[in-house]
Short mmCIF file of C-alpha atoms in Angstrom, two decimals:
data_model
loop_
_atom_site.label_atom_id
_atom_site.label_comp_id
_atom_site.label_asym_id
_atom_site.label_seq_id
_atom_site.Cartn_x
_atom_site.Cartn_y
_atom_site.Cartn_z
CA MET V 1 193.64 -26.44 -15.52
CA GLY V 2 190.24 -27.54 -12.92
CA ALA V 3 190.24 -24.00 -11.71
CA GLY V 4 190.60 -22.69 -15.12
CA ARG V 5 187.63 -24.90 -16.09
CA ARG V 6 185.41 -24.11 -12.57
CA ALA V 7 185.82 -20.15 -13.94
CA LEU V 8 184.89 -21.21 -17.32
CA ILE V 9 181.58 -22.56 -16.45
CA THR V 10 180.83 -19.62 -13.88
CA THR V 11 181.62 -16.78 -16.62
CA ALA V 12 179.54 -18.51 -19.17
CA VAL V 13 176.86 -18.47 -16.78
CA ALA V 14 177.32 -15.03 -16.28
CA VAL V 15 177.81 -14.22 -19.99
CA VAL V 16 174.61 -15.98 -20.13
CA CYS V 17 172.65 -13.75 -18.10
CA GLY V 18 173.48 -10.74 -20.44
CA VAL V 19 172.23 -12.80 -23.02
CA THR V 20 168.66 -13.49 -21.82
CA VAL V 21 168.49 -9.75 -21.01
CA LEU V 22 169.54 -8.46 -24.33
CA ALA V 23 167.81 -11.64 -26.62
CA ALA V 24 170.15 -10.24 -29.07
CA PRO V 25 171.56 -13.03 -31.60
CA GLY V 26 174.43 -13.50 -32.36
CA THR V 27 176.11 -12.31 -28.90
CA ALA V 28 179.11 -14.05 -28.11
CA PHE V 29 180.68 -15.31 -25.07
CA ALA V 30 183.87 -13.89 -23.52
CA SER V 31 184.87 -17.00 -22.22
CA PRO V 32 188.45 -16.79 -21.32
CA THR V 33 191.15 -19.30 -23.11
CA PRO V 34 192.21 -21.98 -20.85
CA THR V 35 195.77 -21.95 -20.17
CA PRO V 36 197.66 -24.93 -22.68
CA SER V 37 199.18 -27.81 -20.36
CA THR V 38 202.29 -28.57 -20.48
CA THR V 39 201.57 -32.22 -19.86
CA PRO V 40 199.13 -35.44 -20.65
CA SER V 41 198.74 -35.69 -17.19
CA THR V 42 197.15 -31.98 -16.09
CA THR V 43 194.94 -32.29 -18.66
CA ALA V 44 193.98 -35.79 -17.29
CA SER V 45 193.79 -35.10 -14.01
CA ALA V 46 191.09 -31.75 -14.17
CA THR V 47 189.20 -31.13 -11.38
CA PRO V 48 185.28 -31.61 -12.28
CA VAL V 49 182.94 -28.98 -12.78
CA SER V 50 181.00 -29.04 -8.97
CA ASN V 51 177.73 -30.12 -8.23
CA LYS V 52 177.19 -26.50 -7.36
CA ASP V 53 177.95 -25.25 -10.92
CA LEU V 54 176.16 -27.82 -12.39
CA GLU V 55 173.19 -26.75 -10.07
CA ALA V 56 173.98 -23.16 -11.78
CA VAL V 57 174.28 -24.45 -14.87
CA ARG V 58 170.85 -26.36 -14.57
CA THR V 59 169.03 -23.18 -13.60
CA LYS V 60 170.27 -20.66 -16.00
CA LEU V 61 169.41 -23.05 -18.78
CA ASP V 62 165.72 -24.01 -17.39
CA LYS V 63 165.20 -20.30 -17.20
CA LEU V 64 166.36 -19.69 -20.85
CA TYR V 65 164.17 -22.88 -22.03
CA HIS V 66 161.60 -21.23 -20.30
CA ASP V 67 161.84 -17.97 -21.81
CA ALA V 68 162.19 -19.35 -25.39
CA ALA V 69 159.05 -21.30 -24.76
CA VAL V 70 157.56 -18.33 -24.02
CA ALA V 71 158.59 -16.36 -27.12
CA THR V 72 157.49 -19.51 -28.73
CA ASP V 73 153.91 -19.03 -27.87
CA ALA V 74 153.98 -15.53 -29.25
CA TYR V 75 155.24 -16.31 -31.99
CA ASN V 76 152.56 -19.22 -32.69
CA ALA V 77 150.14 -16.73 -31.63
CA ALA V 78 151.29 -14.06 -34.12
CA GLU V 79 151.39 -16.90 -36.87
CA GLU V 80 147.84 -17.99 -36.39
CA GLN V 81 147.15 -14.36 -36.17
CA ALA V 82 148.63 -13.79 -39.88
CA LYS V 83 146.96 -16.82 -41.17
CA LYS V 84 143.15 -15.96 -39.68
CA GLN V 85 144.22 -12.35 -41.46
CA SER V 86 145.49 -13.36 -44.70
CA ALA V 87 142.16 -15.83 -45.24
CA GLU V 88 139.78 -12.54 -44.61
CA ILE V 89 141.63 -10.48 -46.99
CA VAL V 90 141.47 -13.33 -49.78
CA GLU V 91 137.66 -13.42 -48.66
CA LEU V 92 137.66 -9.64 -48.38
CA ALA V 93 138.82 -9.56 -52.05
CA ARG V 94 136.54 -12.09 -53.05
CA LYS V 95 133.59 -9.84 -51.50
CA ILE V 96 135.14 -6.61 -53.84
CA VAL V 97 135.38 -8.12 -56.89
CA GLN V 98 131.75 -9.33 -56.93
CA GLY V 99 130.61 -6.08 -55.81
CA GLN V 100 132.40 -4.54 -58.44
CA ALA V 101 130.92 -6.77 -61.09
CA LYS V 102 127.49 -6.28 -59.51
CA LEU V 103 128.14 -2.23 -59.71
CA ASP V 104 129.03 -1.95 -62.82
CA GLU V 105 125.93 -4.38 -63.77
CA LEU V 106 123.73 -1.59 -62.15
CA LYS V 107 125.72 1.02 -63.48
CA ASP V 108 124.37 -0.77 -67.24
CA ARG V 109 120.72 -1.27 -65.94
CA ALA V 110 120.92 2.38 -64.39
CA GLY V 111 122.14 3.74 -67.55
CA ALA V 112 119.51 1.97 -69.99
CA ALA V 113 116.58 2.96 -67.20
CA ALA V 114 117.50 7.01 -67.72
CA ARG V 115 117.71 6.20 -71.42
CA ALA V 116 114.20 4.74 -71.81
CA GLN V 117 113.03 7.73 -70.07
CA TYR V 118 114.90 10.37 -72.07
CA ARG V 119 112.94 9.23 -74.76
CA THR V 120 109.78 9.55 -73.62
CA GLY V 121 109.62 12.05 -71.12
CA GLY V 122 109.55 14.69 -73.54
CA LEU V 123 105.81 16.20 -73.24
CA PRO V 124 103.58 16.05 -69.66
CA ASP V 125 101.01 12.47 -69.50
CA GLU V 126 98.14 15.21 -70.07
CA ALA V 127 99.74 16.57 -73.37
CA ARG V 128 100.43 13.02 -74.46
CA LEU V 129 96.64 11.47 -73.00
CA MET V 130 94.96 13.36 -75.28
CA LEU V 131 97.25 13.20 -78.15
CA SER V 132 97.42 9.90 -78.27
CA ASP V 133 95.05 7.73 -80.99
CA ASN V 134 94.83 4.77 -78.19
CA PRO V 135 93.60 6.43 -74.93
CA GLN V 136 93.93 2.64 -73.02
CA GLU V 137 97.26 1.86 -74.85
CA PHE V 138 98.98 4.98 -73.03
CA LEU V 139 97.21 4.36 -69.73
CA ASP V 140 98.45 0.47 -69.69
CA GLY V 141 101.99 2.16 -70.79
CA ALA V 142 101.59 4.98 -68.36
CA GLY V 143 101.56 1.59 -65.65
CA ARG V 144 104.02 0.26 -66.91
CA VAL V 145 106.38 3.52 -66.56
CA LEU V 146 105.08 4.26 -62.86
CA GLN V 147 106.17 0.19 -62.43
CA GLY V 148 109.12 1.25 -64.32
CA GLU V 149 109.78 4.53 -61.84
CA ARG V 150 109.87 2.77 -59.14
CA ALA V 151 112.12 -0.29 -60.39
CA THR V 152 114.09 2.78 -60.72
CA LYS V 153 114.61 4.28 -57.58
CA GLY V 154 114.90 0.63 -56.30
CA LEU V 155 117.96 0.15 -58.48
CA ILE V 156 119.40 3.36 -57.41
CA ALA V 157 118.42 2.40 -54.33
CA GLU V 158 120.93 -1.15 -54.73
CA LEU V 159 123.30 0.78 -56.26
CA THR V 160 124.28 2.77 -53.40
CA ARG V 161 123.99 0.37 -51.29
CA THR V 162 126.80 -1.64 -53.60
CA GLN V 163 128.76 1.23 -53.49
CA GLN V 164 128.87 1.07 -49.91
CA ASP V 165 129.40 -2.04 -49.37
CA LEU V 166 132.76 -1.85 -51.51
CA LYS V 167 133.90 1.08 -49.70
CA GLN V 168 133.64 -1.36 -46.10
CA TYR V 169 134.98 -4.26 -48.05
CA THR V 170 137.72 -2.15 -49.07
CA ALA V 171 138.59 -0.36 -45.58
CA ASP V 172 137.94 -3.58 -43.82
CA ALA V 173 140.41 -5.03 -46.26
CA SER V 174 143.18 -2.23 -45.37
CA ALA V 175 142.69 -2.78 -41.85
CA GLN V 176 143.42 -6.68 -41.59
CA TRP V 177 146.55 -5.94 -43.66
CA GLN V 178 147.89 -2.87 -41.23
CA GLN V 179 146.90 -5.37 -38.58
CA LEU V 180 148.73 -8.50 -40.66
CA GLU V 181 152.31 -6.45 -40.99
CA LYS V 182 151.95 -6.27 -37.55
CA ASN V 183 151.69 -9.57 -36.84
CA ARG V 184 154.63 -10.37 -39.38
CA GLN V 185 156.56 -7.75 -37.20
CA ALA V 186 155.64 -9.47 -33.68
CA LYS V 187 156.53 -13.22 -35.40
CA ALA V 188 160.20 -11.91 -36.19
CA THR V 189 160.67 -10.44 -33.21
CA ALA V 190 159.71 -13.45 -31.32
CA LYS V 191 161.70 -15.69 -33.65
CA LYS V 192 165.05 -13.38 -32.60
CA LYS V 193 163.82 -14.15 -29.03
CA VAL V 194 164.06 -17.78 -29.43
CA THR V 195 166.61 -18.50 -31.19
CA ALA V 196 168.68 -16.11 -29.03
CA GLN V 197 167.71 -17.86 -25.83
CA ILE V 198 168.39 -21.46 -27.49
CA ALA V 199 171.73 -20.42 -28.82
CA ALA V 200 172.56 -19.65 -25.32
CA ALA V 201 171.38 -22.24 -23.74
CA GLU V 202 173.54 -24.54 -26.71
CA LYS V 203 176.18 -22.06 -25.76
CA LEU V 204 175.94 -22.80 -22.57
CA GLU V 205 176.11 -26.37 -22.75
CA SER V 206 178.75 -26.69 -25.11
CA HIS V 207 181.04 -25.55 -21.81
CA LEU V 208 180.52 -28.88 -20.38
CA GLU V 209 182.34 -31.86 -20.95
CA LYS V 210 180.29 -35.61 -21.68
CA GLN V 211 180.25 -36.21 -17.86
CA GLU V 212 179.44 -33.04 -16.84
CA LYS V 213 176.27 -33.55 -19.31
CA GLU V 214 175.55 -36.92 -18.18
CA ARG V 215 175.45 -35.47 -14.32
CA LEU V 216 173.68 -32.28 -15.43
CA ALA V 217 171.05 -34.73 -16.73
CA LYS V 218 171.27 -36.32 -13.76
CA LEU V 219 170.62 -33.26 -11.59
CA GLU V 220 167.53 -32.53 -14.06
CA GLN V 221 166.08 -36.14 -13.83
CA GLN V 222 166.63 -35.43 -9.45
CA ALA V 223 164.93 -32.00 -9.44
CA ALA V 224 162.10 -34.07 -12.00
CA LEU V 225 161.68 -36.40 -9.47
CA LYS V 226 161.66 -34.53 -6.73
CA ALA V 227 159.12 -32.01 -7.80
CA GLN V 228 157.24 -35.49 -8.70
CA THR V 229 157.37 -37.28 -5.81
CA ALA V 230 156.11 -34.07 -3.67
CA TRP V 231 153.40 -34.10 -5.75
CA LEU V 232 152.26 -37.56 -5.37
CA ASP V 233 152.91 -37.35 -1.31
CA SER V 234 150.40 -34.80 -1.46
CA GLY V 235 147.95 -37.45 -1.99
CA VAL V 236 146.29 -35.66 -4.93
CA LEU V 237 146.12 -39.01 -7.00
CA LYS V 238 143.72 -41.16 -4.64
CA ASP V 239 141.01 -38.35 -5.81
CA ILE V 240 141.70 -38.45 -9.39
CA SER V 241 139.42 -41.55 -10.72
CA GLY V 242 137.98 -39.77 -14.24
CA LYS V 243 137.71 -41.92 -17.28
CA ALA V 244 138.78 -40.95 -20.75
CA SER V 245 136.00 -39.69 -23.26
CA THR V 246 135.63 -40.99 -26.59
CA ALA V 247 137.35 -38.01 -27.74
CA GLY V 248 140.08 -38.04 -24.60
CA LYS V 249 140.77 -41.57 -25.66
CA ALA V 250 141.73 -40.73 -29.49
CA ALA V 251 143.60 -37.47 -28.20
CA VAL V 252 145.87 -39.74 -25.85
CA ALA V 253 146.12 -42.22 -28.80
CA TYR V 254 147.72 -39.51 -31.23
CA ALA V 255 149.83 -37.77 -28.80
CA THR V 256 151.52 -41.92 -27.65
CA ALA V 257 151.95 -42.28 -31.62
CA GLN V 258 154.17 -39.13 -31.58
CA LEU V 259 156.98 -40.35 -28.92
CA GLY V 260 160.18 -39.99 -29.77
CA LYS V 261 160.06 -37.44 -32.04
CA PRO V 262 161.66 -34.40 -32.24
CA TYR V 263 160.75 -30.95 -30.16
CA GLU V 264 161.13 -28.19 -32.61
CA TRP V 265 159.40 -24.69 -32.03
CA GLY V 266 157.06 -23.66 -33.71
CA ALA V 267 156.30 -27.09 -35.28
CA GLU V 268 152.53 -29.14 -35.40
CA GLY V 269 154.15 -32.15 -36.70
CA PRO V 270 153.85 -34.90 -38.30
CA SER V 271 157.76 -35.33 -38.23
CA SER V 272 157.94 -32.65 -35.09
CA TYR V 273 156.11 -30.74 -32.26
CA ASP V 274 156.72 -27.97 -29.78
CA CYS V 275 154.34 -28.35 -26.60
CA SER V 276 151.36 -26.99 -27.68
CA GLY V 277 151.43 -27.84 -31.54
CA LEU V 278 151.30 -31.52 -30.10
CA THR V 279 148.13 -30.91 -27.83
CA SER V 280 146.31 -29.32 -30.78
CA GLN V 281 147.18 -31.67 -33.20
CA ALA V 282 145.86 -34.58 -30.66
CA TRP V 283 142.49 -32.71 -29.88
CA ALA V 284 142.39 -31.80 -34.17
CA SER V 285 142.91 -35.59 -34.48
CA ALA V 286 140.18 -36.30 -32.30
CA GLY V 287 137.55 -33.69 -33.95
CA ASP V 288 137.95 -31.11 -31.06
CA PRO V 289 139.51 -28.42 -32.42
CA ILE V 290 141.59 -26.40 -29.86
CA PRO V 291 143.57 -22.85 -29.94
CA ARG V 292 147.29 -23.36 -31.37
CA THR V 293 149.40 -22.14 -28.16
CA SER V 294 148.96 -22.82 -24.54
CA GLN V 295 148.19 -19.57 -23.22
CA GLU V 296 145.24 -19.62 -25.41
CA GLN V 297 144.09 -23.25 -24.47
CA TRP V 298 144.37 -21.44 -20.84
CA LYS V 299 142.59 -18.81 -21.32
CA GLN V 300 139.60 -20.15 -23.82
CA LEU V 301 139.13 -23.48 -22.36
CA LYS V 302 137.24 -25.22 -19.43
CA HIS V 303 138.79 -25.18 -16.14
CA VAL V 304 138.56 -28.49 -13.93
CA ASP V 305 140.29 -29.46 -10.55
CA VAL V 306 142.93 -31.66 -10.12
CA LYS V 307 140.50 -33.75 -8.64
CA ASP V 308 138.11 -34.12 -11.66
CA MET V 309 141.02 -34.73 -14.01
CA ARG V 310 140.99 -37.50 -16.78
CA PRO V 311 142.93 -38.52 -19.20
CA GLY V 312 142.98 -36.68 -22.59
CA ASP V 313 142.69 -33.00 -19.75
CA LEU V 314 145.51 -31.03 -20.64
CA ILE V 315 147.59 -29.72 -18.07
CA ILE V 316 149.28 -25.97 -18.19
CA TYR V 317 152.23 -25.45 -16.60
CA PHE V 318 153.81 -21.67 -14.76
CA ASP V 319 152.64 -18.96 -14.18
CA ASP V 320 152.69 -17.57 -17.45
CA ALA V 321 150.91 -20.32 -18.93
CA SER V 322 153.84 -21.03 -21.41
CA HIS V 323 154.04 -25.15 -21.65
CA VAL V 324 151.42 -27.51 -21.78
CA ALA V 325 151.35 -31.76 -21.66
CA MET V 326 148.50 -34.14 -22.15
CA TYR V 327 147.55 -35.97 -18.82
CA ILE V 328 147.80 -39.81 -19.96
CA GLY V 329 146.23 -40.83 -16.40
CA ASP V 330 148.05 -42.88 -12.95
CA GLY V 331 149.96 -39.09 -12.41
CA ALA V 332 151.38 -38.99 -16.09
CA ILE V 333 151.70 -36.93 -18.67
CA ILE V 334 152.99 -36.70 -22.61
CA HIS V 335 154.61 -33.61 -23.45
CA ALA V 336 157.08 -32.08 -25.86
CA PRO V 337 159.88 -30.57 -23.67
CA ARG V 338 162.11 -28.30 -24.75
CA PRO V 339 164.70 -27.81 -27.93
CA GLY V 340 167.27 -31.18 -27.76
CA ARG V 341 164.55 -33.70 -26.39
CA THR V 342 162.11 -35.61 -27.79
CA VAL V 343 158.20 -36.03 -27.19
CA THR V 344 158.57 -38.12 -23.98
CA ILE V 345 156.17 -39.60 -20.94
CA ALA V 346 156.63 -37.40 -17.76
CA GLY V 347 155.38 -37.49 -14.17
CA ALA V 348 152.58 -34.76 -13.77
CA GLY V 349 153.83 -33.00 -11.12
CA SER V 350 157.48 -32.69 -12.20
CA MET V 351 156.66 -28.65 -12.95
CA PRO V 352 154.45 -26.10 -11.57
CA ILE V 353 150.88 -26.86 -12.71
CA LEU V 354 149.04 -23.76 -12.94
CA GLY V 355 145.55 -25.59 -13.69
CA ILE V 356 143.85 -28.22 -15.63
CA VAL V 357 141.64 -27.49 -18.94
CA ARG V 358 139.26 -30.02 -21.07
CA PRO V 359 138.86 -29.54 -24.72
CA ASP V 360 135.90 -31.90 -24.93
CA ALA V 361 134.18 -30.40 -21.57
#
């Protein structure tokens, strides 16, 4: 039975590797069915999974949840763009309605001017002057006609501009709609990847007994502690003495108030968060809105040296900027780690640091 369980875990890890590559929802594990035990004592004496096997599980889980985080960032980016494009389409639609109303008004005015010109345009000016009983009245009228002609030319020019504006608004709305559809497709693709990675991780963990899950949790803690210790042993904290800004204090206070709330991919509060949902909402509450995703936070916010880090700054993790946390001082962070976990405090050096950004630089 013990050998069978070890084989089960090994098989599960191997199959999850395939799921990672395919990223296809609904992929099932081809796990062997254990041979039924003949006596209760056989089950009770099952050999536990070795630390080596559990370490393989931990490594694979890290990879699955990392890939889920990358896909979550892609989903959030597509969602943010879709919201922006939807708002722009609404604004363009408003401009089109207003432009059409203006165009109708200009056409009515142009039609009235054309009808007036037709009623007075039968004879040349010289003939009408000779036939007029009141030459001065004619000359005054001729001046008004000239002003009217100039106004008509201006009216026609405005009519042309309005038609051109309407054409451009319509083209812009069409382009935004096409981009909106692309981002909806990108969201759907990213959602499939996220759910596939998380489902694979949950399936892998489901093969572990309670005691093995506890041992796995200890292995994760040990790995995080080892990384944090190495970071602290580098002497980095002795150079960090920055004091939080007023906005930074407000952002830290917001993040601290979310401790214990569950991680949920794509969520930005108030009951659950993903990593960048937490940091973006914390800084929005402090009066400094920042990009929604960890990758855009890394791209757009000011980079600062680790030695200049202060509470409220954001630490970006991994080479692909797929995770973000908020520095709170004394070598600690607040972050929303991954599915199945809650917003928590951890060591700032427990994950590979890409760099530091400052929202209120």
